[in-house]
PDB file of C-alpha atoms in Angstrom:
ATOM      1  CA  UNK A 650       0.000   0.000   0.000  1.00 33.00           C
ATOM      2  CA  UNK A 651       1.328   3.444  -0.986  1.00 37.00           C
ATOM      3  CA  UNK A 652       4.591   1.803  -2.036  1.00 36.00           C
ATOM      4  CA  UNK A 653       5.986   1.116   1.415  1.00 39.00           C
ATOM      5  CA  UNK A 654       6.022  -2.024   3.532  1.00 40.00           C
ATOM      6  CA  UNK A 655       8.355  -3.693   6.060  1.00 42.00           C
ATOM      7  CA  UNK A 656      11.371  -5.095   4.213  1.00 42.00           C
ATOM      8  CA  UNK A 657      11.802  -8.825   3.813  1.00 43.00           C
ATOM      9  CA  UNK A 658       8.538 -10.023   5.351  1.00 42.00           C
ATOM     10  CA  UNK A 659       4.809 -10.206   4.781  1.00 48.00           C
ATOM     11  CA  UNK A 660       2.726  -7.835   6.897  1.00 45.00           C
ATOM     12  CA  UNK A 661       0.479 -10.640   8.200  1.00 49.00           C
ATOM     13  CA  UNK A 662       3.516 -12.616   9.394  1.00 51.00           C
ATOM     14  CA  UNK A 663       4.851  -9.556  11.180  1.00 42.00           C
ATOM     15  CA  UNK A 664       1.517  -8.926  12.883  1.00 46.00           C
ATOM     16  CA  UNK A 665       1.644 -12.396  14.399  1.00 52.00           C
ATOM     17  CA  UNK A 666       5.048 -12.064  15.992  1.00 52.00           C
ATOM     18  CA  UNK A 667       6.596  -9.925  18.728  1.00 51.00           C
ATOM     19  CA  UNK A 668       7.216  -7.030  16.321  1.00 48.00           C
ATOM     20  CA  UNK A 669       3.493  -6.380  15.768  1.00 49.00           C
ATOM     21  CA  UNK A 670       3.694  -2.962  17.435  1.00 52.00           C
ATOM     22  CA  UNK A 671       6.723  -2.009  15.388  1.00 53.00           C
ATOM     23  CA  UNK A 672       4.879  -2.816  12.174  1.00 57.00           C
ATOM     24  CA  UNK A 673       1.541  -1.252  13.107  1.00 72.00           C
ATOM     25  CA  UNK A 674      -1.020  -1.183  10.292  1.00 75.00           C
ATOM     26  CA  UNK A 675      -3.879   1.011  11.584  1.00 78.00           C
ATOM     27  CA  UNK A 676      -2.961   4.601  12.430  1.00 77.00           C
ATOM     28  CA  UNK A 677      -4.794   7.695  13.549  1.00 76.00           C
ATOM     29  CA  UNK A 678      -4.028  10.687  11.353  1.00 76.00           C
ATOM     30  CA  UNK A 679      -1.529  12.217  13.850  1.00 82.00           C
ATOM     31  CA  UNK A 680       0.205   8.823  14.201  1.00 79.00           C
ATOM     32  CA  UNK A 681       0.410   8.446  10.433  1.00 78.00           C
ATOM     33  CA  UNK A 682       1.895  11.919  10.002  1.00 83.00           C
ATOM     34  CA  UNK A 683       4.526  11.137  12.626  1.00 83.00           C
ATOM     35  CA  UNK A 684       5.385   7.688  11.232  1.00 78.00           C
ATOM     36  CA  UNK A 685       5.436   8.487   7.518  1.00 82.00           C
ATOM     37  CA  UNK A 686       8.728   9.210   5.820  1.00 81.00           C
ATOM     38  CA  UNK A 687       9.600   9.500   2.132  1.00 81.00           C
ATOM     39  CA  UNK A 688      12.759   7.548   2.961  1.00 80.00           C
ATOM     40  CA  UNK A 689      10.559   4.454   3.322  1.00 74.00           C
ATOM     41  CA  UNK A 690       8.791   4.868  -0.016  1.00 75.00           C
ATOM     42  CA  UNK A 691       9.810   2.352  -2.665  1.00 73.00           C
ATOM     43  CA  UNK A 692       8.651   3.490  -6.100  1.00 71.00           C
ATOM     44  CA  UNK A 693       9.053   0.087  -7.743  1.00 70.00           C
ATOM     45  CA  UNK A 694       6.751  -1.574  -5.201  1.00 66.00           C
ATOM     46  CA  UNK A 695       3.916   0.938  -5.401  1.00 67.00           C
ATOM     47  CA  UNK A 696       0.448  -0.590  -5.604  1.00 74.00           C
ATOM     48  CA  UNK A 697      -3.131   0.277  -4.699  1.00 78.00           C
ATOM     49  CA  UNK A 698      -4.948  -2.694  -3.231  1.00 81.00           C
ATOM     50  CA  UNK A 699      -8.672  -1.845  -3.102  1.00 87.00           C
ATOM     51  CA  UNK A 700      -9.538  -4.821  -0.889  1.00 87.00           C
ATOM     52  CA  UNK A 701      -6.811  -3.811   1.527  1.00 84.00           C
ATOM     53  CA  UNK A 702      -8.152  -0.268   1.598  1.00 86.00           C
ATOM     54  CA  UNK A 703     -11.644  -1.583   2.368  1.00 89.00           C
ATOM     55  CA  UNK A 704     -10.225  -3.625   5.240  1.00 88.00           C
ATOM     56  CA  UNK A 705      -8.364  -0.609   6.628  1.00 87.00           C
ATOM     57  CA  UNK A 706     -11.541   1.450   6.381  1.00 89.00           C
ATOM     58  CA  UNK A 707     -13.468  -1.241   8.272  1.00 91.00           C
ATOM     59  CA  UNK A 708     -10.920  -1.090  11.109  1.00 89.00           C
ATOM     60  CA  UNK A 709     -11.297   2.685  11.397  1.00 89.00           C
ATOM     61  CA  UNK A 710     -15.101   2.333  11.512  1.00 92.00           C
ATOM     62  CA  UNK A 711     -14.780  -0.160  14.380  1.00 92.00           C
ATOM     63  CA  UNK A 712     -12.452   2.210  16.202  1.00 89.00           C
ATOM     64  CA  UNK A 713     -15.009   5.000  15.798  1.00 90.00           C
ATOM     65  CA  UNK A 714     -17.595   2.869  17.617  1.00 91.00           C
ATOM     66  CA  UNK A 715     -15.222   2.363  20.544  1.00 88.00           C
ATOM     67  CA  UNK A 716     -15.015   6.086  21.265  1.00 84.00           C
ATOM     68  CA  UNK A 717     -17.940   8.054  22.669  1.00 83.00           C
ATOM     69  CA  UNK A 718     -17.427  11.187  20.584  1.00 85.00           C
ATOM     70  CA  UNK A 719     -16.613   9.474  17.304  1.00 89.00           C
ATOM     71  CA  UNK A 720     -19.395   6.908  17.778  1.00 93.00           C
ATOM     72  CA  UNK A 721     -21.882   9.786  17.899  1.00 94.00           C
ATOM     73  CA  UNK A 722     -20.323  11.247  14.751  1.00 93.00           C
ATOM     74  CA  UNK A 723     -20.667   7.858  13.043  1.00 94.00           C
ATOM     75  CA  UNK A 724     -24.290   7.569  14.131  1.00 96.00           C
ATOM     76  CA  UNK A 725     -25.029  10.996  12.664  1.00 95.00           C
ATOM     77  CA  UNK A 726     -23.446  10.010   9.340  1.00 94.00           C
ATOM     78  CA  UNK A 727     -25.419   6.753   9.190  1.00 96.00           C
ATOM     79  CA  UNK A 728     -28.657   8.558  10.025  1.00 97.00           C
ATOM     80  CA  UNK A 729     -28.081  10.910   7.116  1.00 96.00           C
ATOM     81  CA  UNK A 730     -27.488   7.972   4.759  1.00 95.00           C
ATOM     82  CA  UNK A 731     -30.622   6.226   6.015  1.00 96.00           C
ATOM     83  CA  UNK A 732     -32.629   9.380   5.471  1.00 96.00           C
ATOM     84  CA  UNK A 733     -31.342   9.630   1.892  1.00 96.00           C
ATOM     85  CA  UNK A 734     -32.362   5.982   1.368  1.00 95.00           C
ATOM     86  CA  UNK A 735     -35.875   6.686   2.627  1.00 95.00           C
ATOM     87  CA  UNK A 736     -35.521   4.688   5.843  1.00 95.00           C
ATOM     88  CA  UNK A 737     -37.516   6.041   8.795  1.00 96.00           C
ATOM     89  CA  UNK A 738     -35.515   5.502  11.985  1.00 96.00           C
ATOM     90  CA  UNK A 739     -37.422   8.065  14.084  1.00 95.00           C
ATOM     91  CA  UNK A 740     -39.032   5.474  16.376  1.00 94.00           C
ATOM     92  CA  UNK A 741     -35.665   4.069  17.461  1.00 95.00           C
ATOM     93  CA  UNK A 742     -33.814   5.619  20.395  1.00 96.00           C
ATOM     94  CA  UNK A 743     -30.130   6.467  20.101  1.00 96.00           C
ATOM     95  CA  UNK A 744     -29.391   3.536  22.419  1.00 96.00           C
ATOM     96  CA  UNK A 745     -31.219   1.163  20.055  1.00 97.00           C
ATOM     97  CA  UNK A 746     -29.589   2.786  17.044  1.00 97.00           C
ATOM     98  CA  UNK A 747     -26.136   2.263  18.515  1.00 97.00           C
ATOM     99  CA  UNK A 748     -26.987  -1.374  19.285  1.00 97.00           C
ATOM    100  CA  UNK A 749     -27.852  -1.920  15.612  1.00 97.00           C
ATOM    101  CA  UNK A 750     -24.549  -0.381  14.496  1.00 97.00           C
ATOM    102  CA  UNK A 751     -22.543  -2.520  16.918  1.00 96.00           C
ATOM    103  CA  UNK A 752     -24.458  -5.643  15.887  1.00 97.00           C
ATOM    104  CA  UNK A 753     -23.487  -5.420  12.204  1.00 97.00           C
ATOM    105  CA  UNK A 754     -20.163  -3.563  12.331  1.00 96.00           C
ATOM    106  CA  UNK A 755     -18.073  -6.708  11.788  1.00 94.00           C
ATOM    107  CA  UNK A 756     -19.646  -6.961   8.320  1.00 94.00           C
ATOM    108  CA  UNK A 757     -19.125  -3.292   7.423  1.00 94.00           C
ATOM    109  CA  UNK A 758     -16.325  -2.110   5.120  1.00 93.00           C
ATOM    110  CA  UNK A 759     -17.776   1.256   4.102  1.00 93.00           C
ATOM    111  CA  UNK A 760     -20.154   3.469   6.042  1.00 93.00           C
ATOM    112  CA  UNK A 761     -22.926   3.050   3.476  1.00 93.00           C
ATOM    113  CA  UNK A 762     -22.877  -0.715   4.218  1.00 95.00           C
ATOM    114  CA  UNK A 763     -24.797   0.164   7.397  1.00 96.00           C
ATOM    115  CA  UNK A 764     -27.820   1.139   5.302  1.00 95.00           C
ATOM    116  CA  UNK A 765     -28.086  -2.294   3.703  1.00 94.00           C
ATOM    117  CA  UNK A 766     -27.316  -4.218   6.899  1.00 96.00           C
ATOM    118  CA  UNK A 767     -29.306  -2.111   9.394  1.00 95.00           C
ATOM    119  CA  UNK A 768     -32.308  -1.008   7.346  1.00 95.00           C
ATOM    120  CA  UNK A 769     -34.531  -3.907   8.386  1.00 95.00           C
ATOM    121  CA  UNK A 770     -34.115  -3.153  12.106  1.00 97.00           C
ATOM    122  CA  UNK A 771     -36.251  -0.028  11.753  1.00 96.00           C
ATOM    123  CA  UNK A 772     -39.387  -1.697  10.366  1.00 95.00           C
ATOM    124  CA  UNK A 773     -41.903  -4.131  11.821  1.00 94.00           C
ATOM    125  CA  UNK A 774     -41.935  -6.334   8.739  1.00 95.00           C
ATOM    126  CA  UNK A 775     -39.016  -7.309   6.544  1.00 94.00           C
ATOM    127  CA  UNK A 776     -39.151  -6.705   2.800  1.00 94.00           C
ATOM    128  CA  UNK A 777     -38.811 -10.130   1.178  1.00 95.00           C
ATOM    129  CA  UNK A 778     -39.595  -8.768  -2.281  1.00 95.00           C
ATOM    130  CA  UNK A 779     -36.187  -7.189  -2.839  1.00 94.00           C
ATOM    131  CA  UNK A 780     -33.969  -8.620  -5.548  1.00 95.00           C
ATOM    132  CA  UNK A 781     -31.501  -9.792  -2.898  1.00 94.00           C
ATOM    133  CA  UNK A 782     -34.195 -11.525  -0.803  1.00 96.00           C
ATOM    134  CA  UNK A 783     -35.733 -13.220  -3.838  1.00 96.00           C
ATOM    135  CA  UNK A 784     -32.353 -14.537  -4.956  1.00 96.00           C
ATOM    136  CA  UNK A 785     -31.586 -15.737  -1.437  1.00 96.00           C
ATOM    137  CA  UNK A 786     -34.905 -17.585  -1.223  1.00 96.00           C
ATOM    138  CA  UNK A 787     -34.146 -19.430  -4.453  1.00 96.00           C
ATOM    139  CA  UNK A 788     -30.779 -20.536  -3.094  1.00 96.00           C
ATOM    140  CA  UNK A 789     -31.728 -21.611   0.432  1.00 96.00           C
ATOM    141  CA  UNK A 790     -35.359 -22.702   0.357  1.00 96.00           C
ATOM    142  CA  UNK A 791     -36.235 -26.414   0.609  1.00 95.00           C
ATOM    143  CA  UNK A 792     -39.311 -28.563   1.245  1.00 95.00           C
ATOM    144  CA  UNK A 793     -38.933 -28.553   5.038  1.00 96.00           C
ATOM    145  CA  UNK A 794     -37.978 -24.879   5.418  1.00 96.00           C
ATOM    146  CA  UNK A 795     -41.435 -23.593   6.396  1.00 96.00           C
ATOM    147  CA  UNK A 796     -41.931 -26.300   9.012  1.00 96.00           C
ATOM    148  CA  UNK A 797     -38.494 -25.500  10.472  1.00 96.00           C
ATOM    149  CA  UNK A 798     -39.445 -21.827  10.697  1.00 97.00           C
ATOM    150  CA  UNK A 799     -42.652 -22.786  12.545  1.00 96.00           C
ATOM    151  CA  UNK A 800     -40.728 -24.955  15.015  1.00 96.00           C
ATOM    152  CA  UNK A 801     -38.146 -22.208  15.563  1.00 97.00           C
ATOM    153  CA  UNK A 802     -40.819 -19.570  16.181  1.00 96.00           C
ATOM    154  CA  UNK A 803     -42.582 -21.775  18.732  1.00 96.00           C
ATOM    155  CA  UNK A 804     -39.398 -22.554  20.659  1.00 96.00           C
ATOM    156  CA  UNK A 805     -38.227 -18.918  20.623  1.00 97.00           C
ATOM    157  CA  UNK A 806     -41.634 -17.797  21.873  1.00 96.00           C
ATOM    158  CA  UNK A 807     -41.099 -19.834  25.035  1.00 96.00           C
ATOM    159  CA  UNK A 808     -38.110 -17.683  26.033  1.00 97.00           C
ATOM    160  CA  UNK A 809     -39.161 -15.261  28.826  1.00 96.00           C
ATOM    161  CA  UNK A 810     -38.724 -11.633  27.804  1.00 96.00           C
ATOM    162  CA  UNK A 811     -36.170 -11.007  30.550  1.00 96.00           C
ATOM    163  CA  UNK A 812     -34.104 -13.965  29.285  1.00 96.00           C
ATOM    164  CA  UNK A 813     -33.954 -12.748  25.672  1.00 97.00           C
ATOM    165  CA  UNK A 814     -30.158 -12.735  25.452  1.00 97.00           C
ATOM    166  CA  UNK A 815     -27.657 -13.775  22.804  1.00 97.00           C
ATOM    167  CA  UNK A 816     -26.648 -16.814  24.858  1.00 97.00           C
ATOM    168  CA  UNK A 817     -30.232 -17.991  25.401  1.00 97.00           C
ATOM    169  CA  UNK A 818     -31.160 -17.439  21.747  1.00 98.00           C
ATOM    170  CA  UNK A 819     -28.085 -19.377  20.628  1.00 97.00           C
ATOM    171  CA  UNK A 820     -28.984 -22.298  22.896  1.00 97.00           C
ATOM    172  CA  UNK A 821     -32.610 -22.201  21.689  1.00 97.00           C
ATOM    173  CA  UNK A 822     -31.587 -22.274  18.028  1.00 97.00           C
ATOM    174  CA  UNK A 823     -29.481 -25.361  18.742  1.00 96.00           C
ATOM    175  CA  UNK A 824     -32.551 -26.941  20.321  1.00 96.00           C
ATOM    176  CA  UNK A 825     -34.601 -26.104  17.219  1.00 96.00           C
ATOM    177  CA  UNK A 826     -31.959 -27.708  14.990  1.00 96.00           C
ATOM    178  CA  UNK A 827     -32.051 -30.844  17.126  1.00 95.00           C
ATOM    179  CA  UNK A 828     -35.858 -31.028  17.014  1.00 95.00           C
ATOM    180  CA  UNK A 829     -35.816 -30.608  13.223  1.00 95.00           C
ATOM    181  CA  UNK A 830     -33.166 -33.292  12.804  1.00 95.00           C
ATOM    182  CA  UNK A 831     -30.534 -30.993  11.341  1.00 93.00           C
ATOM    183  CA  UNK A 832     -28.093 -30.870  14.244  1.00 87.00           C
ATOM    184  CA  UNK A 833     -25.210 -31.653  11.867  1.00 88.00           C
ATOM    185  CA  UNK A 834     -26.553 -29.491   9.021  1.00 93.00           C
ATOM    186  CA  UNK A 835     -27.683 -26.411  10.925  1.00 94.00           C
ATOM    187  CA  UNK A 836     -27.605 -24.163   7.860  1.00 95.00           C
ATOM    188  CA  UNK A 837     -30.749 -25.958   6.602  1.00 96.00           C
ATOM    189  CA  UNK A 838     -32.607 -24.239   9.457  1.00 97.00           C
ATOM    190  CA  UNK A 839     -30.470 -21.171  10.045  1.00 97.00           C
ATOM    191  CA  UNK A 840     -30.540 -19.808   6.495  1.00 97.00           C
ATOM    192  CA  UNK A 841     -34.360 -19.933   6.061  1.00 97.00           C
ATOM    193  CA  UNK A 842     -34.727 -18.313   9.483  1.00 97.00           C
ATOM    194  CA  UNK A 843     -32.171 -15.618   8.566  1.00 97.00           C
ATOM    195  CA  UNK A 844     -34.074 -14.991   5.340  1.00 97.00           C
ATOM    196  CA  UNK A 845     -37.360 -14.735   7.225  1.00 96.00           C
ATOM    197  CA  UNK A 846     -36.153 -12.140   9.726  1.00 96.00           C
ATOM    198  CA  UNK A 847     -33.792 -10.038   7.585  1.00 96.00           C
ATOM    199  CA  UNK A 848     -33.997 -10.975   3.907  1.00 96.00           C
ATOM    200  CA  UNK A 849     -30.198 -10.786   3.844  1.00 95.00           C
ATOM    201  CA  UNK A 850     -27.751 -13.602   3.059  1.00 94.00           C
ATOM    202  CA  UNK A 851     -25.005 -11.807   4.981  1.00 91.00           C
ATOM    203  CA  UNK A 852     -25.136 -10.037   8.314  1.00 92.00           C
ATOM    204  CA  UNK A 853     -24.358 -10.400  11.982  1.00 94.00           C
ATOM    205  CA  UNK A 854     -24.608 -13.897  13.521  1.00 96.00           C
ATOM    206  CA  UNK A 855     -28.248 -14.953  13.830  1.00 97.00           C
ATOM    207  CA  UNK A 856     -28.465 -14.839  17.673  1.00 97.00           C
ATOM    208  CA  UNK A 857     -27.003 -11.307  17.737  1.00 97.00           C
ATOM    209  CA  UNK A 858     -29.394 -10.221  14.985  1.00 97.00           C
ATOM    210  CA  UNK A 859     -32.414 -11.617  16.851  1.00 98.00           C
ATOM    211  CA  UNK A 860     -31.307 -10.010  20.102  1.00 98.00           C
ATOM    212  CA  UNK A 861     -30.978  -6.583  18.483  1.00 97.00           C
ATOM    213  CA  UNK A 862     -34.263  -7.035  16.623  1.00 97.00           C
ATOM    214  CA  UNK A 863     -36.058  -7.911  19.860  1.00 96.00           C
ATOM    215  CA  UNK A 864     -38.302 -10.835  20.749  1.00 97.00           C
ATOM    216  CA  UNK A 865     -41.606  -9.351  19.558  1.00 96.00           C
ATOM    217  CA  UNK A 866     -40.345  -8.335  16.142  1.00 96.00           C
ATOM    218  CA  UNK A 867     -38.429 -11.599  15.622  1.00 97.00           C
ATOM    219  CA  UNK A 868     -41.453 -13.782  16.464  1.00 96.00           C
ATOM    220  CA  UNK A 869     -43.739 -11.547  14.381  1.00 97.00           C
ATOM    221  CA  UNK A 870     -41.579 -11.943  11.278  1.00 97.00           C
ATOM    222  CA  UNK A 871     -41.318 -15.715  11.651  1.00 96.00           C
ATOM    223  CA  UNK A 872     -45.045 -16.104  12.286  1.00 95.00           C
ATOM    224  CA  UNK A 873     -45.932 -13.973   9.254  1.00 92.00           C
ATOM    225  CA  UNK A 874     -44.603 -16.772   7.039  1.00 86.00           C
ATOM    226  CA  UNK A 875     -46.615 -19.391   8.899  1.00 80.00           C
ATOM    227  CA  UNK A 876     -50.061 -17.857   8.345  1.00 69.00           C
TER     228      UNK A 876
END
């Protein structure tokens, strides 16, 4: 990146040894200004790696969420993007909004990724008529999918509201897989359930998504398919 890298070694190898701090990859702007030197620039090795840049950007976004001031700045930016996309987030508190951002951040490379990954949190029903949801349904649906969704909804409904936690949801999903006979092929249940509650093939882990979504909204979305 930018034509400079530690001599004689791959960055990933360096990050895994005792010299990780010496070969730091993610910098704040002041740190970068202090560390950068034209003496370390090698013209012949210059390259722009877009995937690497996306990864670096994702690390800075995660760092923003770890800081009170910058997390608020990030939330403001995401709200503006949601507004431009026509997503009404007005009924969600800032605490809920921040929970949604933290839930999906591991899947975010650019700030506008939040719109795609968080949009469904702000509505009661999920839009399963999008091109992405339709394509996902074609890829993951099978003859027993609807019955598995029914079983999952029933078991999740038995969780007391005050025990609606990531750990409890995870344990309950395992129980649903066992009841449906897919303990060793959990994706046969997990993917239809993910489709039913988010319409997205990619996102946060299912228990974390359900926790952020809340019990009422999760059960509502699953039951809507069972009517």
